[in-house]
PDB file of C-alpha atoms in Angstrom:
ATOM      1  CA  UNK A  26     -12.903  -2.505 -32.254  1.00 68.00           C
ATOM      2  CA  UNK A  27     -11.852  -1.290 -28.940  1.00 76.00           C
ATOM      3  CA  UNK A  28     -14.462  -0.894 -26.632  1.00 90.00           C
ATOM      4  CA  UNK A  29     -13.076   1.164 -23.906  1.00 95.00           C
ATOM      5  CA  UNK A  30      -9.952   3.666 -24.757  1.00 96.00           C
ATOM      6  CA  UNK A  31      -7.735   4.908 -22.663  1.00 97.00           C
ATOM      7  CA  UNK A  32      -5.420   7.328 -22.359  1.00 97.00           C
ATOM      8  CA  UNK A  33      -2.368   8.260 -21.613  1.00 97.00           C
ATOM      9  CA  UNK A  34      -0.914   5.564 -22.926  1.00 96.00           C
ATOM     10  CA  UNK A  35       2.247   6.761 -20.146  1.00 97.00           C
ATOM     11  CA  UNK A  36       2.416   9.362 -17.525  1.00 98.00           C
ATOM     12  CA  UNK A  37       5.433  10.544 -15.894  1.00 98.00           C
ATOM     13  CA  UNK A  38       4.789  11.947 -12.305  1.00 98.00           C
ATOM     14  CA  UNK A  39       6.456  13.805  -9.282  1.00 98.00           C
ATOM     15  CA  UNK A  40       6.318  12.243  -6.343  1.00 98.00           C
ATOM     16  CA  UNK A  41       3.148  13.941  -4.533  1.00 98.00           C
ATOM     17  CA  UNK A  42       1.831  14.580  -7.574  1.00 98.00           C
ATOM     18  CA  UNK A  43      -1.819  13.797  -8.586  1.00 98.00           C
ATOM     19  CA  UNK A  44      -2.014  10.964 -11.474  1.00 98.00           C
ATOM     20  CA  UNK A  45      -4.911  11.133 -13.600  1.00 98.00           C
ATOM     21  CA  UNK A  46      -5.841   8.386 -16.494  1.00 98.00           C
ATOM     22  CA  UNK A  47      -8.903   8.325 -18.214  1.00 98.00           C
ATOM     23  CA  UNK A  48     -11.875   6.211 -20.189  1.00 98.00           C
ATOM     24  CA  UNK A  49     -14.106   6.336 -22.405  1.00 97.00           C
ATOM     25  CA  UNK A  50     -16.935   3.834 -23.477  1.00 96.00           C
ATOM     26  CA  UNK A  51     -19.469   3.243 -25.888  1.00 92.00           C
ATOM     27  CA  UNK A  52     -21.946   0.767 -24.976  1.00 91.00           C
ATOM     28  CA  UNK A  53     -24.477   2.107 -22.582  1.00 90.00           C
ATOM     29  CA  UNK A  54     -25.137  -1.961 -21.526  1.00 90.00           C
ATOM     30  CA  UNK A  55     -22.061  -1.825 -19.328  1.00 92.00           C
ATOM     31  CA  UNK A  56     -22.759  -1.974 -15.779  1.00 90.00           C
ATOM     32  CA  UNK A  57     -19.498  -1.863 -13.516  1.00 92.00           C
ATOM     33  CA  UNK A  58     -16.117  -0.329 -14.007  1.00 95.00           C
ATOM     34  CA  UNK A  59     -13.328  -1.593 -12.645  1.00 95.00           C
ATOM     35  CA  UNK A  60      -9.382  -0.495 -12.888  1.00 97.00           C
ATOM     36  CA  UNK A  61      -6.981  -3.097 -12.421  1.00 96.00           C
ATOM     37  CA  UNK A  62      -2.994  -2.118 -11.161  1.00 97.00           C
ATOM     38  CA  UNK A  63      -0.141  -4.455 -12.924  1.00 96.00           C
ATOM     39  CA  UNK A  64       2.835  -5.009 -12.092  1.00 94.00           C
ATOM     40  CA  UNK A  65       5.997  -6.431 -14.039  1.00 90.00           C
ATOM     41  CA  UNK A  66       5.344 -10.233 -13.821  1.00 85.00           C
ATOM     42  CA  UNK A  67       2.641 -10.061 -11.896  1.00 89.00           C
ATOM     43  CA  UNK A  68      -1.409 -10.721 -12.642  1.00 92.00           C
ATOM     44  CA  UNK A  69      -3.734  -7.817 -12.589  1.00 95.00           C
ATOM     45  CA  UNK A  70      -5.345  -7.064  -8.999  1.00 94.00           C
ATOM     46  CA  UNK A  71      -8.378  -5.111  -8.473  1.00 92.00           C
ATOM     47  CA  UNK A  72      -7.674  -1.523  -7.310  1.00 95.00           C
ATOM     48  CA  UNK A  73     -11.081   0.253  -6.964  1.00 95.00           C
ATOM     49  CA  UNK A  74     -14.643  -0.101  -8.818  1.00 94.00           C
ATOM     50  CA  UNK A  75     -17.440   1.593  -9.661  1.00 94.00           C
ATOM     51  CA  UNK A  76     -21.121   1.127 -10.868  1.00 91.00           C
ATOM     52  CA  UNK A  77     -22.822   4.137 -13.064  1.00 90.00           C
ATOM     53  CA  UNK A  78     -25.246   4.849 -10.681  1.00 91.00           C
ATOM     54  CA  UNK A  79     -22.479   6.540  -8.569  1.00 93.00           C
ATOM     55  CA  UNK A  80     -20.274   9.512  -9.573  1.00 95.00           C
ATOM     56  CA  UNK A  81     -17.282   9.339  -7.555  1.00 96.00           C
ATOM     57  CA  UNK A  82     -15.890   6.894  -5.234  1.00 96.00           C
ATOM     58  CA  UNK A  83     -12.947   6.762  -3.150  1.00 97.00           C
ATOM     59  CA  UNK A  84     -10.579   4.590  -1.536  1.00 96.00           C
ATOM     60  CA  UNK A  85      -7.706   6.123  -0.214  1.00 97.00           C
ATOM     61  CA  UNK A  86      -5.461   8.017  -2.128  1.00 97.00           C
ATOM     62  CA  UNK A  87      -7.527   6.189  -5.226  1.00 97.00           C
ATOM     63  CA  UNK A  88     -10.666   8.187  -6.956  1.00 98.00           C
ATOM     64  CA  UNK A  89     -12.936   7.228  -9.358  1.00 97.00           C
ATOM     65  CA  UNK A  90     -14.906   9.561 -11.268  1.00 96.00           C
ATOM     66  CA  UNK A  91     -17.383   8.649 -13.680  1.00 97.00           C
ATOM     67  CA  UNK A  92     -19.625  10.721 -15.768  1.00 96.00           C
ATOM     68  CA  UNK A  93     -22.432   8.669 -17.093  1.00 94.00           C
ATOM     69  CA  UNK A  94     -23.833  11.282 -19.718  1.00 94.00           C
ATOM     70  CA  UNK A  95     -20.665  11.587 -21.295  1.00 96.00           C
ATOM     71  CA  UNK A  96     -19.640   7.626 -20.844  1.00 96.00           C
ATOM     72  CA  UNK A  97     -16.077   8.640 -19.594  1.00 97.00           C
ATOM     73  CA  UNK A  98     -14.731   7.745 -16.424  1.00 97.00           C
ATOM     74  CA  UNK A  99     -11.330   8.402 -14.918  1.00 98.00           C
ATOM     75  CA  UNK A 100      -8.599   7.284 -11.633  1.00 98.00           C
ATOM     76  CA  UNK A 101      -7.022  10.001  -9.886  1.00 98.00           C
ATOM     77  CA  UNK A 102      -3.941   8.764  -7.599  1.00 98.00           C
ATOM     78  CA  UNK A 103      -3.806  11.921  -5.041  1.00 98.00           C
ATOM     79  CA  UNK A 104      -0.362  12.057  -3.583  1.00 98.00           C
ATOM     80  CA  UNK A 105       1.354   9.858  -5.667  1.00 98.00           C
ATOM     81  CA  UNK A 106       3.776   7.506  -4.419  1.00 98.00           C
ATOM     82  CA  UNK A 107       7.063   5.682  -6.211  1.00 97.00           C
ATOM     83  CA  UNK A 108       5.376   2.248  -5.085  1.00 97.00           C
ATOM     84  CA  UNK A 109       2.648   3.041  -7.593  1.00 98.00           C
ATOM     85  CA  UNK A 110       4.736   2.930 -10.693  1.00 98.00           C
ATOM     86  CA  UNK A 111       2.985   0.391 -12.347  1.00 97.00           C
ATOM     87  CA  UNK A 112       0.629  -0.261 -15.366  1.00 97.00           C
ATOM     88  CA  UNK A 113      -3.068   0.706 -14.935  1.00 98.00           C
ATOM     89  CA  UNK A 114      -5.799  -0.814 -17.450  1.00 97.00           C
ATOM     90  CA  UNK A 115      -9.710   0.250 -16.783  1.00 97.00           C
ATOM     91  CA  UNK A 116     -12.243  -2.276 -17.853  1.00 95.00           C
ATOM     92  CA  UNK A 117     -15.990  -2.278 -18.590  1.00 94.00           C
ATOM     93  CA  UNK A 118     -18.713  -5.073 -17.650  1.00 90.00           C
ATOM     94  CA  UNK A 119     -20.807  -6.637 -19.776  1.00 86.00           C
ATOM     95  CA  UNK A 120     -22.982  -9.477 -20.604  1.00 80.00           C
ATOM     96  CA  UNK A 121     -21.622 -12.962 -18.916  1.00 74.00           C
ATOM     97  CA  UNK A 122     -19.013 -10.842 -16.258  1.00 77.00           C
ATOM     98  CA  UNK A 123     -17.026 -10.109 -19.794  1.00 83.00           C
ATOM     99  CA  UNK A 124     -14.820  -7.839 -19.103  1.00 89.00           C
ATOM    100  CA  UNK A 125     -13.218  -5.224 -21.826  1.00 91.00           C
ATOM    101  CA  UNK A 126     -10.526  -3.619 -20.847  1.00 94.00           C
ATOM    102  CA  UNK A 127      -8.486  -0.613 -22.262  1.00 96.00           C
ATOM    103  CA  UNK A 128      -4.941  -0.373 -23.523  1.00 95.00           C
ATOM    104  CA  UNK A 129      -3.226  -0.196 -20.538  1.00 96.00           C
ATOM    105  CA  UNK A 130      -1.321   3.397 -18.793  1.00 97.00           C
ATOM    106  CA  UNK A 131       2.046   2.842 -17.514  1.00 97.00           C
ATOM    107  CA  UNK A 132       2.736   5.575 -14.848  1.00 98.00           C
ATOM    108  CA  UNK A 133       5.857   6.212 -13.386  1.00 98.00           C
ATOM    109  CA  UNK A 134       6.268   8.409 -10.312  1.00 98.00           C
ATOM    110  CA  UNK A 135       9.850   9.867  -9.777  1.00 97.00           C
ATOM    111  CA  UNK A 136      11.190  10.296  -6.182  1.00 93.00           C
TER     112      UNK A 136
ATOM    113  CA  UNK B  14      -8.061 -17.216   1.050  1.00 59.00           C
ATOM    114  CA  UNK B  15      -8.079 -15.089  -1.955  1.00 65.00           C
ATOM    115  CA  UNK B  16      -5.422 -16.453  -4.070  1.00 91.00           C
ATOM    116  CA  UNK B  17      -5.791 -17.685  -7.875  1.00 96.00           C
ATOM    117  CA  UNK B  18      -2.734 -19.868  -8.067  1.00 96.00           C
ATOM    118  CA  UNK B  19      -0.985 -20.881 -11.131  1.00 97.00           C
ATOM    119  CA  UNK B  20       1.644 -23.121 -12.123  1.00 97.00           C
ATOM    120  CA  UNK B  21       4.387 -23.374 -13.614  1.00 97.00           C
ATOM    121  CA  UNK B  22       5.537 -19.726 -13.212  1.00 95.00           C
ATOM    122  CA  UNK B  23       7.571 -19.826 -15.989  1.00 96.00           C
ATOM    123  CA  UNK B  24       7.479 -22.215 -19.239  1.00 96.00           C
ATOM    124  CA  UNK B  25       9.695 -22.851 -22.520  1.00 95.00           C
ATOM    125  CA  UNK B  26       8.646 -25.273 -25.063  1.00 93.00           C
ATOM    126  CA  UNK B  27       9.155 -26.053 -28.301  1.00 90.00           C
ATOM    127  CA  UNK B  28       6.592 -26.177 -31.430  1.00 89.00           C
ATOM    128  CA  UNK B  29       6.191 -29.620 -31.256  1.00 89.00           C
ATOM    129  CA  UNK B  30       5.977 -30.417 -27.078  1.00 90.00           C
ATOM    130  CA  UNK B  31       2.650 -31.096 -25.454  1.00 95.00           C
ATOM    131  CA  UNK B  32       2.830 -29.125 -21.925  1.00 95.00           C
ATOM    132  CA  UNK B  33      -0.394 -28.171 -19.625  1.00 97.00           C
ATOM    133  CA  UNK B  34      -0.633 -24.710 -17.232  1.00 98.00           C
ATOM    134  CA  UNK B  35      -2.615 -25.240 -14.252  1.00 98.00           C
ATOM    135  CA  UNK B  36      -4.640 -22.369 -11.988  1.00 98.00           C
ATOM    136  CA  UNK B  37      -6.166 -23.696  -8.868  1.00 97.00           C
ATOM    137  CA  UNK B  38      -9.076 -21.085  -6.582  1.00 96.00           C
ATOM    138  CA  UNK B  39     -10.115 -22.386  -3.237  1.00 93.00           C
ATOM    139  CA  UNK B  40     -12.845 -19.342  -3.261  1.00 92.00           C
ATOM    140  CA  UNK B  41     -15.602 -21.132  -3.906  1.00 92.00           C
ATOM    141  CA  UNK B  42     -16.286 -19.547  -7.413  1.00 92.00           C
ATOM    142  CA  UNK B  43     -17.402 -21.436  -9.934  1.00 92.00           C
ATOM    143  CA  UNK B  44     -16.585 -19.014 -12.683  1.00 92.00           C
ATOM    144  CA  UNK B  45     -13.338 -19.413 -14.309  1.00 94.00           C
ATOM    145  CA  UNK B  46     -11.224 -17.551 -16.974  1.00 94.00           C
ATOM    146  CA  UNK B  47      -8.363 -17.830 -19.259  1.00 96.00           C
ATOM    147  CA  UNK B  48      -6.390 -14.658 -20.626  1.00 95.00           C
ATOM    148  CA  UNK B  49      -3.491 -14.151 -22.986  1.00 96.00           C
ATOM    149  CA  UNK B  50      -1.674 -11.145 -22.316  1.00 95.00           C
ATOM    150  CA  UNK B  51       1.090 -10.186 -24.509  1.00 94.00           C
ATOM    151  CA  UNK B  52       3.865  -6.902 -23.194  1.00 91.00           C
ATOM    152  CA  UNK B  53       2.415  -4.084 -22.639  1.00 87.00           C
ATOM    153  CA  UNK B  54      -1.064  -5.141 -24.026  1.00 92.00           C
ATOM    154  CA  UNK B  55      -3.774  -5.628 -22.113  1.00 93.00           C
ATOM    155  CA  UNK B  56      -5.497  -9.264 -21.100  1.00 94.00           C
ATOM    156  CA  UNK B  57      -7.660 -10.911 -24.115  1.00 93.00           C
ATOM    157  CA  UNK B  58     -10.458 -13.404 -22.888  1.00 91.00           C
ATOM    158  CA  UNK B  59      -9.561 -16.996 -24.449  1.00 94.00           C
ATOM    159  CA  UNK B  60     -11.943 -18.935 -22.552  1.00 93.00           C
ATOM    160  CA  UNK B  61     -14.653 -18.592 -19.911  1.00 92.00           C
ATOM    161  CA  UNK B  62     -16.291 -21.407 -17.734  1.00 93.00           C
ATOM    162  CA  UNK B  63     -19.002 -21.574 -15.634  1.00 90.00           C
ATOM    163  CA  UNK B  64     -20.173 -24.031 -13.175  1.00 92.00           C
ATOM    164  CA  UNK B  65     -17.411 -26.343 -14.908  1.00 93.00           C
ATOM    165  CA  UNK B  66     -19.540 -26.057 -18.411  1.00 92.00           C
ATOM    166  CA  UNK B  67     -17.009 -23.883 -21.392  1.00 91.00           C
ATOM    167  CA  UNK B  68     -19.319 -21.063 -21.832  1.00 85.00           C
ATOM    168  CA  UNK B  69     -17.489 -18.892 -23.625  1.00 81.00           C
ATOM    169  CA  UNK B  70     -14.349 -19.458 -26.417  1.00 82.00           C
ATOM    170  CA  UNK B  71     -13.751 -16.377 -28.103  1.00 82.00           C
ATOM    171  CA  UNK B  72     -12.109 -18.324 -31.360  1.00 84.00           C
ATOM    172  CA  UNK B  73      -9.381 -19.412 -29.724  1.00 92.00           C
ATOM    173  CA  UNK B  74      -7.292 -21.780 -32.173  1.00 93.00           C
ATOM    174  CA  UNK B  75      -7.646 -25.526 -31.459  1.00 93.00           C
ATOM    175  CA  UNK B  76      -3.897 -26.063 -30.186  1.00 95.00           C
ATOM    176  CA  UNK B  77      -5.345 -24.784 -26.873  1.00 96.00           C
ATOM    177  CA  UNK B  78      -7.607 -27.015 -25.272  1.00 95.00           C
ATOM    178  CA  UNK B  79      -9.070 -26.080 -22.108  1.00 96.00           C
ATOM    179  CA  UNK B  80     -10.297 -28.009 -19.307  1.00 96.00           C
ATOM    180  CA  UNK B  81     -11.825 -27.983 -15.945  1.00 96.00           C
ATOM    181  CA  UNK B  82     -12.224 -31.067 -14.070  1.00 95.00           C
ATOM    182  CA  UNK B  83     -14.212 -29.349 -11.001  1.00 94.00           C
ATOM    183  CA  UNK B  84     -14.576 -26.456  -9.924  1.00 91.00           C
ATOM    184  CA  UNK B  85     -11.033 -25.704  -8.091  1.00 95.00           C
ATOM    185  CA  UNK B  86      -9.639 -26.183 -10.729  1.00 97.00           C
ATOM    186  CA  UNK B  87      -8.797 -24.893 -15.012  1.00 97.00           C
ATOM    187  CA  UNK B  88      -6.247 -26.493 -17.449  1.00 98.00           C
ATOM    188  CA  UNK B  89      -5.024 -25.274 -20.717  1.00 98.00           C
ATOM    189  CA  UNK B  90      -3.432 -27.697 -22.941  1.00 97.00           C
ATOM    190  CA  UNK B  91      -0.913 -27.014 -25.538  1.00 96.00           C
ATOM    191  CA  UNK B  92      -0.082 -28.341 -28.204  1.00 95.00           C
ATOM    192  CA  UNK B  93       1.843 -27.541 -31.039  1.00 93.00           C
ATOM    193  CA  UNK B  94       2.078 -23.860 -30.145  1.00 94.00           C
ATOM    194  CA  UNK B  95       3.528 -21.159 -32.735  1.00 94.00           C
ATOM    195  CA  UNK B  96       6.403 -18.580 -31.347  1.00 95.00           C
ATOM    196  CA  UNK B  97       3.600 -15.735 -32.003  1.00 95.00           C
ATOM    197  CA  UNK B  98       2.000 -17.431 -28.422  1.00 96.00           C
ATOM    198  CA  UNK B  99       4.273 -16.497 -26.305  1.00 97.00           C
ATOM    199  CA  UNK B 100       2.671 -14.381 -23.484  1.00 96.00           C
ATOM    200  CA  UNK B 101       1.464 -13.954 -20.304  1.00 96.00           C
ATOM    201  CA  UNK B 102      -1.551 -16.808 -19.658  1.00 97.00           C
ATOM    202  CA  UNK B 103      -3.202 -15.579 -17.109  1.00 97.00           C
ATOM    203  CA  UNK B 104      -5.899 -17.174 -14.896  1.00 97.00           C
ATOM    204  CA  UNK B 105      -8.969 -15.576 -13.135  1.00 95.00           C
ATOM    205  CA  UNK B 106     -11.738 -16.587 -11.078  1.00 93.00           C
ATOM    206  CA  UNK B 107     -15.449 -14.499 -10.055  1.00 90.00           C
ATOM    207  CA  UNK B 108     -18.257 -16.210  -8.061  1.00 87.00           C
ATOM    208  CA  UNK B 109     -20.250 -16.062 -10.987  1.00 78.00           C
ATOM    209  CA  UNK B 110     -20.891 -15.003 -14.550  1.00 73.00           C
ATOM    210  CA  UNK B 111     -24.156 -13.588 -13.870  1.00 70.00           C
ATOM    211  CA  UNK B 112     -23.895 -11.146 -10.906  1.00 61.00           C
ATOM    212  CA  UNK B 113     -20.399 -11.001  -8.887  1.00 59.00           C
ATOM    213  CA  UNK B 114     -18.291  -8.761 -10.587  1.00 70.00           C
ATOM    214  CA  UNK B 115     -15.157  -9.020  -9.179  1.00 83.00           C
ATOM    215  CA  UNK B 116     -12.398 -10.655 -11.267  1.00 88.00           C
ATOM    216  CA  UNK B 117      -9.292 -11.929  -9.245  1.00 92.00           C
ATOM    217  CA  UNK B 118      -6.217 -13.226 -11.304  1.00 95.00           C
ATOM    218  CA  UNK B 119      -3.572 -15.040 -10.792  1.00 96.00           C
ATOM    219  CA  UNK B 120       0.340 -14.090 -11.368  1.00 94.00           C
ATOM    220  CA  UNK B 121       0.175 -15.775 -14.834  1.00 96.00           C
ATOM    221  CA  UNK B 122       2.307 -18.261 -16.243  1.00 97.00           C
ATOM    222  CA  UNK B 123       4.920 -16.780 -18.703  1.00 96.00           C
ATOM    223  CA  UNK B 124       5.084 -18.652 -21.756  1.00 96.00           C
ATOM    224  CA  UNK B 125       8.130 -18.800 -24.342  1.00 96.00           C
ATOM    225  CA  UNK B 126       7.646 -21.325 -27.955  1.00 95.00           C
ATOM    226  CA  UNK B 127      11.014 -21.660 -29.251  1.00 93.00           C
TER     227      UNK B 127
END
């Protein structure tokens, strides 16, 4: 059972364009929500996080928003940027720092 | 220094070789993770120490056998791998498992079973 879904599963952007991927979660015990960037060959590294207690955060070009009532919580890439054409996976605490991610967004941003 | 570091970068064995992927943190956290990522997938938690103590093995079949000798450092063993294990083994690290919540991973080791 997956227990945070994303989607898109891709997103095709303009440069300067705003990206936008969203998540959604069922278990109210999570408590931190992180989205990791990936690139080809490369490990996950931690973009930006947020805990529920907060409804937006920003870093950046990089938002978070997160709606605690409606357990959904999305990144918004404001002026989007070929160097950001990567894949972007969201991920949920829980118990023992386990982390569940989602399925993964690959976004590309066209020059 | 925030670095997970893992070596080799690349591997190719066959069913029957034993071979051993390493991940060194110099971050002081005594937390330590393994993940399987296959393309286009994202990570699934294999193993989970903590304070050098396996606190967490989420079923993982016994031809991989982790290890952590202190608390630098995390070895997974293989053994007899099947071609369906060929991924991306990845390597993370948190100060942790109770409160820090940041996860920092290494580049992975890319893994091929002929």
């Amino acid at each position: 059972q997956q227990q945070v879904k994303q989607s898109p599963q891709s997103l095709i952007v303009q440069k300067g364009g705003i990206s936008i991927i969203n998540c959604a979660y069922e278990n109210t015990a999570f408590d931190y929500f992180p989205w990791y960037q990936q690139f080809p060959g490369k490990g996950p590294a931690l973009l930006i996080a947020i805990r529920p207690d907060v409804s937006e955060k920003k870093e950046g070009r990089f938002t978070i928003s997160f709606n605690k009532s409606a357990k959904q919580f999305s990144l918004h890439i404001m002026d989007s940027q070929p160097g950001d054409s990567a894949t972007y996976f969201c991920a949920a605490r829980g118990t023992g720092n386990q982390f569940y991610f989602g399925t993964g967004t690959s976004l590309t941003v066209i020059p | 220094d925030t670095e997970v570091t893992q070596t080799p970068k690349h591997l190719v064995m066959g069913m029957t070789n034993k071979k051993s992927l390493k991940c060194e943190q110099h971050m002081g956290h005594r937390a330590m993770y393994w993940y399987k990522q296959k393309a286009k997938k994202p990570p699934e938690l294999m193993f989970v120490y903590s304070y050098e103590k396996l606190s967490i093995n989420e079923s993982v079949p016994s031809r991989f056998s982790p290890e952590c000798p202190n608390s630098s450092l995390l070895n997974l063993h293989l053994h007899a791998l099947q071609p369906e294990d060929s991924a991306l083994y990845l390597c993370a690290s948190s100060l942790t498992t109770v409160r820090n919540e940041k996860l920092f991973f290494g580049s992975g080791t890319q893994l091929s079973v002929l």
